[in-house]
XYZ file of C-alpha atoms in Angstrom:
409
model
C -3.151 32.711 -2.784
C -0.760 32.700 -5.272
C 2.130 30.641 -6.727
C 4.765 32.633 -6.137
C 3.768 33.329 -2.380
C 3.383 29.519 -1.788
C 6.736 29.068 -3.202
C 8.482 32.092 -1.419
C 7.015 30.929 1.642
C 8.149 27.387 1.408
C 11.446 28.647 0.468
C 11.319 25.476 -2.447
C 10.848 24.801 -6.054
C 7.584 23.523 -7.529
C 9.647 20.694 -8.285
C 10.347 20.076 -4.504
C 6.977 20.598 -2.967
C 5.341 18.367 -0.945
C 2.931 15.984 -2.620
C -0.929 15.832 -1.375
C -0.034 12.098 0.132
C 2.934 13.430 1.722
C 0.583 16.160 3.091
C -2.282 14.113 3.972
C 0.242 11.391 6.256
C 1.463 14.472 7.923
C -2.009 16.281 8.828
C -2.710 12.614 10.519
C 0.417 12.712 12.842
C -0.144 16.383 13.281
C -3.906 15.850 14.091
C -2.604 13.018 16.708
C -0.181 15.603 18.378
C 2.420 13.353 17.831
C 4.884 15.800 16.910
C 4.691 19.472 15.613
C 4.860 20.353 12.109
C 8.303 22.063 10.557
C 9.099 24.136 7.703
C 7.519 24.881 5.501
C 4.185 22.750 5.989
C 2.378 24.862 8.255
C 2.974 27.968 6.460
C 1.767 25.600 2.935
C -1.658 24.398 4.480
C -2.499 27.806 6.005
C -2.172 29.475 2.858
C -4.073 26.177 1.290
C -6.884 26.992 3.581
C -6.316 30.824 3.587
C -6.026 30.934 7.421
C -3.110 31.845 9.664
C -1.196 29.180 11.098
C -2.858 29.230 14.429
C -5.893 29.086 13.530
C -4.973 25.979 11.349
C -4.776 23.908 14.584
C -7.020 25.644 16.829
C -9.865 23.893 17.941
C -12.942 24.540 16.730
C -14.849 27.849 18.082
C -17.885 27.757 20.149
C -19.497 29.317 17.421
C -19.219 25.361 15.758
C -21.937 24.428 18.057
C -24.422 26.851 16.331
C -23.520 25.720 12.877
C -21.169 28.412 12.044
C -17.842 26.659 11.256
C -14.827 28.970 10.776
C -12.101 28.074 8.190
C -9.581 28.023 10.733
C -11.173 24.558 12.183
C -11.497 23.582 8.477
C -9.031 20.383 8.621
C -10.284 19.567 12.323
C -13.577 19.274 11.313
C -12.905 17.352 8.037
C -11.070 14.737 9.771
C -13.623 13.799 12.609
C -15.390 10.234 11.729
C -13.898 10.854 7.854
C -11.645 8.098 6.258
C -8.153 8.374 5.110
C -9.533 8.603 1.003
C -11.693 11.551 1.714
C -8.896 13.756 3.662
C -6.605 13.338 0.866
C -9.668 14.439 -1.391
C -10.028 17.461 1.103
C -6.433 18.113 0.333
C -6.469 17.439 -3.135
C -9.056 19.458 -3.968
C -8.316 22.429 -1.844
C -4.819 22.942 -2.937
C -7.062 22.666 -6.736
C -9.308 25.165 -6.018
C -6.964 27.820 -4.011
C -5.124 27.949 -7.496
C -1.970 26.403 -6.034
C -1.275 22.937 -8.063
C 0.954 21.635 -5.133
C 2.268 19.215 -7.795
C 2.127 22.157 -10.602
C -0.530 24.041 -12.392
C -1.557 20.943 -14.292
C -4.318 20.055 -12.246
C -2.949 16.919 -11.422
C -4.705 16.569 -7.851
C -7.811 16.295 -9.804
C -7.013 14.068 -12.578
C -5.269 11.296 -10.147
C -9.051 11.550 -8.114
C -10.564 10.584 -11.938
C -7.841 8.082 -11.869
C -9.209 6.326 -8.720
C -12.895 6.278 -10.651
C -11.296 4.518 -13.531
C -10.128 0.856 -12.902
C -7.795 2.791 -10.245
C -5.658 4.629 -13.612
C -3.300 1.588 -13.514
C -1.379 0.570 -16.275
C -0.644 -2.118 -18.215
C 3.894 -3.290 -18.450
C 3.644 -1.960 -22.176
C 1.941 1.460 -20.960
C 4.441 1.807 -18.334
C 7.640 0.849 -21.545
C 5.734 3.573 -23.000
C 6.078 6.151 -20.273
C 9.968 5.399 -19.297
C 10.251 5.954 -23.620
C 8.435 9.256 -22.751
C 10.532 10.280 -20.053
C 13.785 9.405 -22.082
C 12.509 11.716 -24.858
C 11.746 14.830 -22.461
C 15.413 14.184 -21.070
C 17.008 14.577 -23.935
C 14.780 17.127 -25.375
C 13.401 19.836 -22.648
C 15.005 21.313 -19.167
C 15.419 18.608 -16.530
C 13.891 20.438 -13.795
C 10.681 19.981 -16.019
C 11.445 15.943 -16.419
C 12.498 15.606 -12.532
C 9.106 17.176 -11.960
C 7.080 15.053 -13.840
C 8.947 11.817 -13.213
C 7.597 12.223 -9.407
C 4.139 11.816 -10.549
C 4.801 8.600 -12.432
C 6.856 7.145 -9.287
C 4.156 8.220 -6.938
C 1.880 6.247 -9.306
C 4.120 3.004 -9.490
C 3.920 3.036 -5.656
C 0.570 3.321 -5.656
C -0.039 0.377 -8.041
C 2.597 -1.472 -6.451
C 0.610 -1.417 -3.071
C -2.565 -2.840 -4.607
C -1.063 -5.960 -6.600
C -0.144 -9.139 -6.676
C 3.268 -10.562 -6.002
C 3.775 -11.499 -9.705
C 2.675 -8.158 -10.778
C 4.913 -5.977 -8.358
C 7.979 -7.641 -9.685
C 7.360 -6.586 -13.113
C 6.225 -3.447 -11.380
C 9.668 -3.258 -9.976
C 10.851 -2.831 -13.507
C 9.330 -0.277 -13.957
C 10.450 1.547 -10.945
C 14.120 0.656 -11.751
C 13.740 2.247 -15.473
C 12.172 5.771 -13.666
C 14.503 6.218 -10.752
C 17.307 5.479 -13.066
C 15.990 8.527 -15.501
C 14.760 10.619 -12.376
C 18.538 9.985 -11.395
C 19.856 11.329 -14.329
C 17.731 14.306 -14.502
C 18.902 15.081 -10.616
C 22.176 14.611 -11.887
C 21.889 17.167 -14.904
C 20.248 19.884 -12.397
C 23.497 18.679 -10.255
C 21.812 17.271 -7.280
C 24.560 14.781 -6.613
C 23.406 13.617 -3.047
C 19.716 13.064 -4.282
C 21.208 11.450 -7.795
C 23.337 8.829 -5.847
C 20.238 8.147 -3.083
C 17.831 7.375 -6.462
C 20.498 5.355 -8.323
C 20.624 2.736 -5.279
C 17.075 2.485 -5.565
C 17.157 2.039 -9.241
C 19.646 -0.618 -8.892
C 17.741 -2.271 -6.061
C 14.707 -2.189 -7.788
C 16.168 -3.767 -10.826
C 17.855 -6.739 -8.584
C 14.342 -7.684 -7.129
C 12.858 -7.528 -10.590
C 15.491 -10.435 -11.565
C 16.116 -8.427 -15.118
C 19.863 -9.321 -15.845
C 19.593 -7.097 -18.577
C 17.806 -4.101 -16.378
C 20.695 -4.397 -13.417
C 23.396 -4.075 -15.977
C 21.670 -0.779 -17.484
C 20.955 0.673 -14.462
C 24.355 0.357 -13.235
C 25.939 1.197 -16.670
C 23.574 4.572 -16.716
C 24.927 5.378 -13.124
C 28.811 4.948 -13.601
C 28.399 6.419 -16.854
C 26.781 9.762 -15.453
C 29.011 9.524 -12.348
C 31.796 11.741 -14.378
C 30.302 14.615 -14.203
C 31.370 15.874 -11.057
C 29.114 13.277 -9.175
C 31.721 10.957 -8.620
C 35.461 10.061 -8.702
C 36.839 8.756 -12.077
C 38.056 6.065 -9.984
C 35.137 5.374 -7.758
C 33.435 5.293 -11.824
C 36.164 2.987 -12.667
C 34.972 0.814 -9.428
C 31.501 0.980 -10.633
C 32.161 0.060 -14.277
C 34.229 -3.396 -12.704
C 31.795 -4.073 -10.308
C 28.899 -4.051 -13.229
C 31.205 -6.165 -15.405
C 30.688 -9.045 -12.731
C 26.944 -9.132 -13.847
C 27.693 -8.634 -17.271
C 29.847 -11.665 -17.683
C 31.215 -10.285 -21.017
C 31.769 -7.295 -23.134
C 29.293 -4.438 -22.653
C 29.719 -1.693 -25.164
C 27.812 1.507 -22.578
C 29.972 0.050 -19.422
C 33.500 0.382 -22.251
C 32.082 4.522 -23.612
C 32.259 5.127 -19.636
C 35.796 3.295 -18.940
C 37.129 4.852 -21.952
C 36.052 8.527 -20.726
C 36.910 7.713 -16.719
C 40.708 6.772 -18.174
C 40.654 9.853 -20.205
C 39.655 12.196 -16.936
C 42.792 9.971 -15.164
C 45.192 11.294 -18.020
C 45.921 7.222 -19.213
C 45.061 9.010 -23.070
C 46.594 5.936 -24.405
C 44.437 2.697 -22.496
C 41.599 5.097 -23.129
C 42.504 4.700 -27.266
C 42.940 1.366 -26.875
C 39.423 0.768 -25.106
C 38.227 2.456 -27.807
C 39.703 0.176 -30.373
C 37.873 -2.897 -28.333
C 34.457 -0.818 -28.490
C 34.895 -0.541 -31.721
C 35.583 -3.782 -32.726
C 32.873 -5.300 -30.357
C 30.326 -2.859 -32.428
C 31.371 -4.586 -35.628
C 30.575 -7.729 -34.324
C 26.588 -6.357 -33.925
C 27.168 -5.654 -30.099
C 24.852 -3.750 -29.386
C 22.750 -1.337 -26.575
C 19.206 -2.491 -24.328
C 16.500 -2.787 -25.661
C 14.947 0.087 -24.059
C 16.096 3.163 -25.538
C 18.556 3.981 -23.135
C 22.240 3.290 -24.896
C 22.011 4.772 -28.791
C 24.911 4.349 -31.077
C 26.019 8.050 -30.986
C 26.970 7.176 -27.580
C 30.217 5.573 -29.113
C 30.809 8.495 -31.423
C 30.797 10.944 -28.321
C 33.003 8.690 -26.526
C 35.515 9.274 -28.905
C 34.868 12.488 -29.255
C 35.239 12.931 -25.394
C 38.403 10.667 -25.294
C 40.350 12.219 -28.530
C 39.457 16.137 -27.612
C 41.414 15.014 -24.120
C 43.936 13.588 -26.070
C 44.386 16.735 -28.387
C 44.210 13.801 -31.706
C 41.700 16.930 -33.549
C 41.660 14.954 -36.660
C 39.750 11.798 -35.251
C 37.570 14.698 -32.725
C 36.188 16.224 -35.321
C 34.964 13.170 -37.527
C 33.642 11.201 -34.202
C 31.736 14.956 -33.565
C 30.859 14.918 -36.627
C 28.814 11.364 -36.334
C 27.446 12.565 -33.078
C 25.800 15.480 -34.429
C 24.327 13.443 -37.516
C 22.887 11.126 -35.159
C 21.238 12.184 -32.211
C 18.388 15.205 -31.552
C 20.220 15.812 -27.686
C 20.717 19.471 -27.213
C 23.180 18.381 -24.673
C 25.362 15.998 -27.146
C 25.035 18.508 -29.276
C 26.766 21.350 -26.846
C 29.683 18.944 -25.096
C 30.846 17.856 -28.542
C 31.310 21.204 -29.383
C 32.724 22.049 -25.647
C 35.070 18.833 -26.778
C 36.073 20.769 -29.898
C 37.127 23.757 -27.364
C 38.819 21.132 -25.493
C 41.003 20.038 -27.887
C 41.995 23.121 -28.901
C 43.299 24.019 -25.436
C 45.065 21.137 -25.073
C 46.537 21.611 -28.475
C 48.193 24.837 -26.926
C 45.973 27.856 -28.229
C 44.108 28.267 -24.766
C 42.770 31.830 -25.550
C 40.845 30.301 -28.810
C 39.892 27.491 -27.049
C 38.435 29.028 -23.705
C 36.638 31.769 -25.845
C 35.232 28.948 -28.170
C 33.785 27.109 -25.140
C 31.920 30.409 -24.017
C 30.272 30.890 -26.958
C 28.660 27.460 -26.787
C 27.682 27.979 -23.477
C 26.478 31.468 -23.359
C 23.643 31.582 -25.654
C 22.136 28.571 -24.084
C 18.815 29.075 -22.070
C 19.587 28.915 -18.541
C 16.914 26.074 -17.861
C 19.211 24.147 -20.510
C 22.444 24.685 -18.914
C 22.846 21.333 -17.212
C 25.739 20.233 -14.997
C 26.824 17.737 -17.589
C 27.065 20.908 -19.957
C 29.204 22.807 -16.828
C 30.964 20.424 -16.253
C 32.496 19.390 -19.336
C 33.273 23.433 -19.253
C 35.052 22.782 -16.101
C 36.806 20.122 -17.618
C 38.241 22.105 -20.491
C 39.626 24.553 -17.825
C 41.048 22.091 -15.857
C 43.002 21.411 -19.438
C 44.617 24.660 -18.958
C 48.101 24.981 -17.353
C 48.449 26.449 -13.895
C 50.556 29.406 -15.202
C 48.171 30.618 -17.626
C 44.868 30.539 -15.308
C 44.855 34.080 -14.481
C 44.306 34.823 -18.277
C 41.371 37.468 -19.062
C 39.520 34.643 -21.227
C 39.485 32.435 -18.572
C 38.010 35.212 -16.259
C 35.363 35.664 -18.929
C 34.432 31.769 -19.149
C 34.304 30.928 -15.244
C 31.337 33.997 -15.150
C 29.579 32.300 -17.773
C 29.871 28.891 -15.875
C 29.261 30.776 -12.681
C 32.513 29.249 -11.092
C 35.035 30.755 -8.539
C 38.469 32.164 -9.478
C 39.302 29.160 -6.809
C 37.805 26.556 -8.671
């Protein structure tokens, strides 16, 4: 069966299919009639097992009794006087072999099953530092549906060696699981998944606190007010969010001051948003600086100001903070909203034609899989610059199609 039927009949992305364990837990309650399956599971196995859905259940034929099992009794018959480990093999290894991938064409049912064989594929705190650093890199670097896809395996694997150690070793564990939700957040919140962003930044956090990392619960909750402006949140519920984190911080905290300065900008208070600035910088100076994980870079405070002086039309300082951003980081998405903050200014500067028709040309050569909602939004942004009696002009037509907005909007 192929991919694309799977998927059509799911009605999901690869990125949202069910996992094998998922699969397996549910075959068990099925198998106990405690409930009957929904969407789109029974439709999944049967194609899995290339039988119809009824037959998926069905008991087993007469015909068992002579030795001639059908497919249709396939997971029936797997399941009587078998373990838990070998029907999630059974499930592994048929979604494998029908060609499917159920968590993508990697063959990744397989290799966790070679996992198991070695040592149980655990890994050591720095091999886990290691894999957040990868997942930080493929943010900033490929689409995020990609990253959000992979980041499940690595959680589902955390979870899995969480289960099977010792109290000591699942708190640094829970590190670990507070640096991936907190990137699998981010990655929901570039494919704009707001409701699933918010759900995995309150488990990032509350991973963090039972870790007992001051450092870790200050990022986390830095990364999530910080991404909160784009669209995902209120600038003032952000502003509530910065505050709160400054409680733990119990002093100056140059990521939580990038977001405050931005959140004021959004609010129109151009001039406290200069003047946090003027603190960041100064704070900078002083060697303030990021965590030590790779999260906060210094081009962080170069887009800030690129963000907060684009709002405030001051081109001038824009264009020399863009021009630091661009120098500094490899982030095709810095490298697009600095140049959607050049747009900005421009509008706000008064020559909204130039400035609309600038921000469409950044946006429109862009793959699609690389137009985040951080990208779209900042687009929204500039045209929320624009004054009400010049909305209905034919380049702002031309850039809410390319964002794929509503007149309304």
């Amino acid at each position: 069966m192929s991919r694309q039927l799977i998927g059509a009949a799911s009605g999901r992305t690869r990125a949202h299919m069910p996992t094998h364990e998922s699969l397996a837990r549910m075959v068990r309650t099925w198998e106990a009639a405690k409930h009957r399956p929904s969407e789109p599971y029974p439709q999944l196995l049967a194609q899995i097992f290339e039988v119809t859905e009824g037959e998926l259940f069905a008991d087993p034929p007469d015909a068992a009794d002579s030795g001639e099992v059908s497919e249709g009794s396939l997971i029936r018959k797997a399941s009587d006087g078998d373990d838990d480990m070998e029907r999630r093999r059974l499930l592994q290894l048929a979604a494998a072999s029908a060609g499917i991938g159920i968590l993508g064409a990697s063959g990744e049912p397989v290799r966790q099953l070679l996992d198991l064989s070695l040592d149980h594929g655990f890994r050591s705190g720095e091999e886990w530092e290691m894999s957040a650093a990868d997942h930080l890199y493929a943010l900033r670097t490929r689409p995020p549906a990609q990253v959000a896809a992979d980041l499940i395996i690595d959680l589902l694997t955390v979870r899995r060696q969480m289960e099977a150690s010792s109290p000591a070793e699942v708190t640094e564990l829970q590190r670990t699981l507070a640096m991936l939700a907190s990137i699998h957040a981010n990655a929901l919140t570039r494919l704009g998944d707001h409701g699933a962003a918010v759900r995995w930044w309150r488990t990032g956090r509350s991973a963090a606190d039972a870790s007992g990392d001051r450092e870790l619960r200050l990022l986390v909750r830095a990364e999530e007010a910080g991404h909160g402006l784009y669209g995902q949140r209120a600038p003032e519920t952000v502003m509530r969010l910065v505050n709160n984190a400054e409680q733990i911080a119990g002093g100056p905290s140059v990521d939580l001051m990038t977001t405050r300065a931005k959140a004021l900008s959004l609010l129109g208070k151009h001039a406290e948003a200069r003047e946090t600035l003027d603190v960041l910088v100064g704070l900078t100076e002083k060697g303030v600086r990021g965590d030590s994980l790779g999260f906060w870079k210094e081009n962080q405070i170069y887009f800030a100001q690129s963000w907060v002086y684009a709002g405030a039309g001051d081109e001038a300082r824009a264009g020399a903070a863009r021009e630091n951003v661009l120098r500094l980081t490899g982030d095709y998405q810095y490298k697009a909203n600095v140049a959607l903050h050049e747009a900005l200014c421009t509008v706000v500067q008064g020559a909204v034609d130039e400035g609309v028709r600038r921000a469409a040309a950044v946006i429109d050569p862009l793959p699609v899989a690389y137009r985040s909602n951080h990208i779209i939004e900042t687009g929204r942004m500039l045209l929320r610059a624009v004054p009400l009696d010049q909305q209905d002009r034919p380049a702002i037509g031309e850039l809410r199609e390319v964002l794929a907005i509503e007149a309304t909007t």
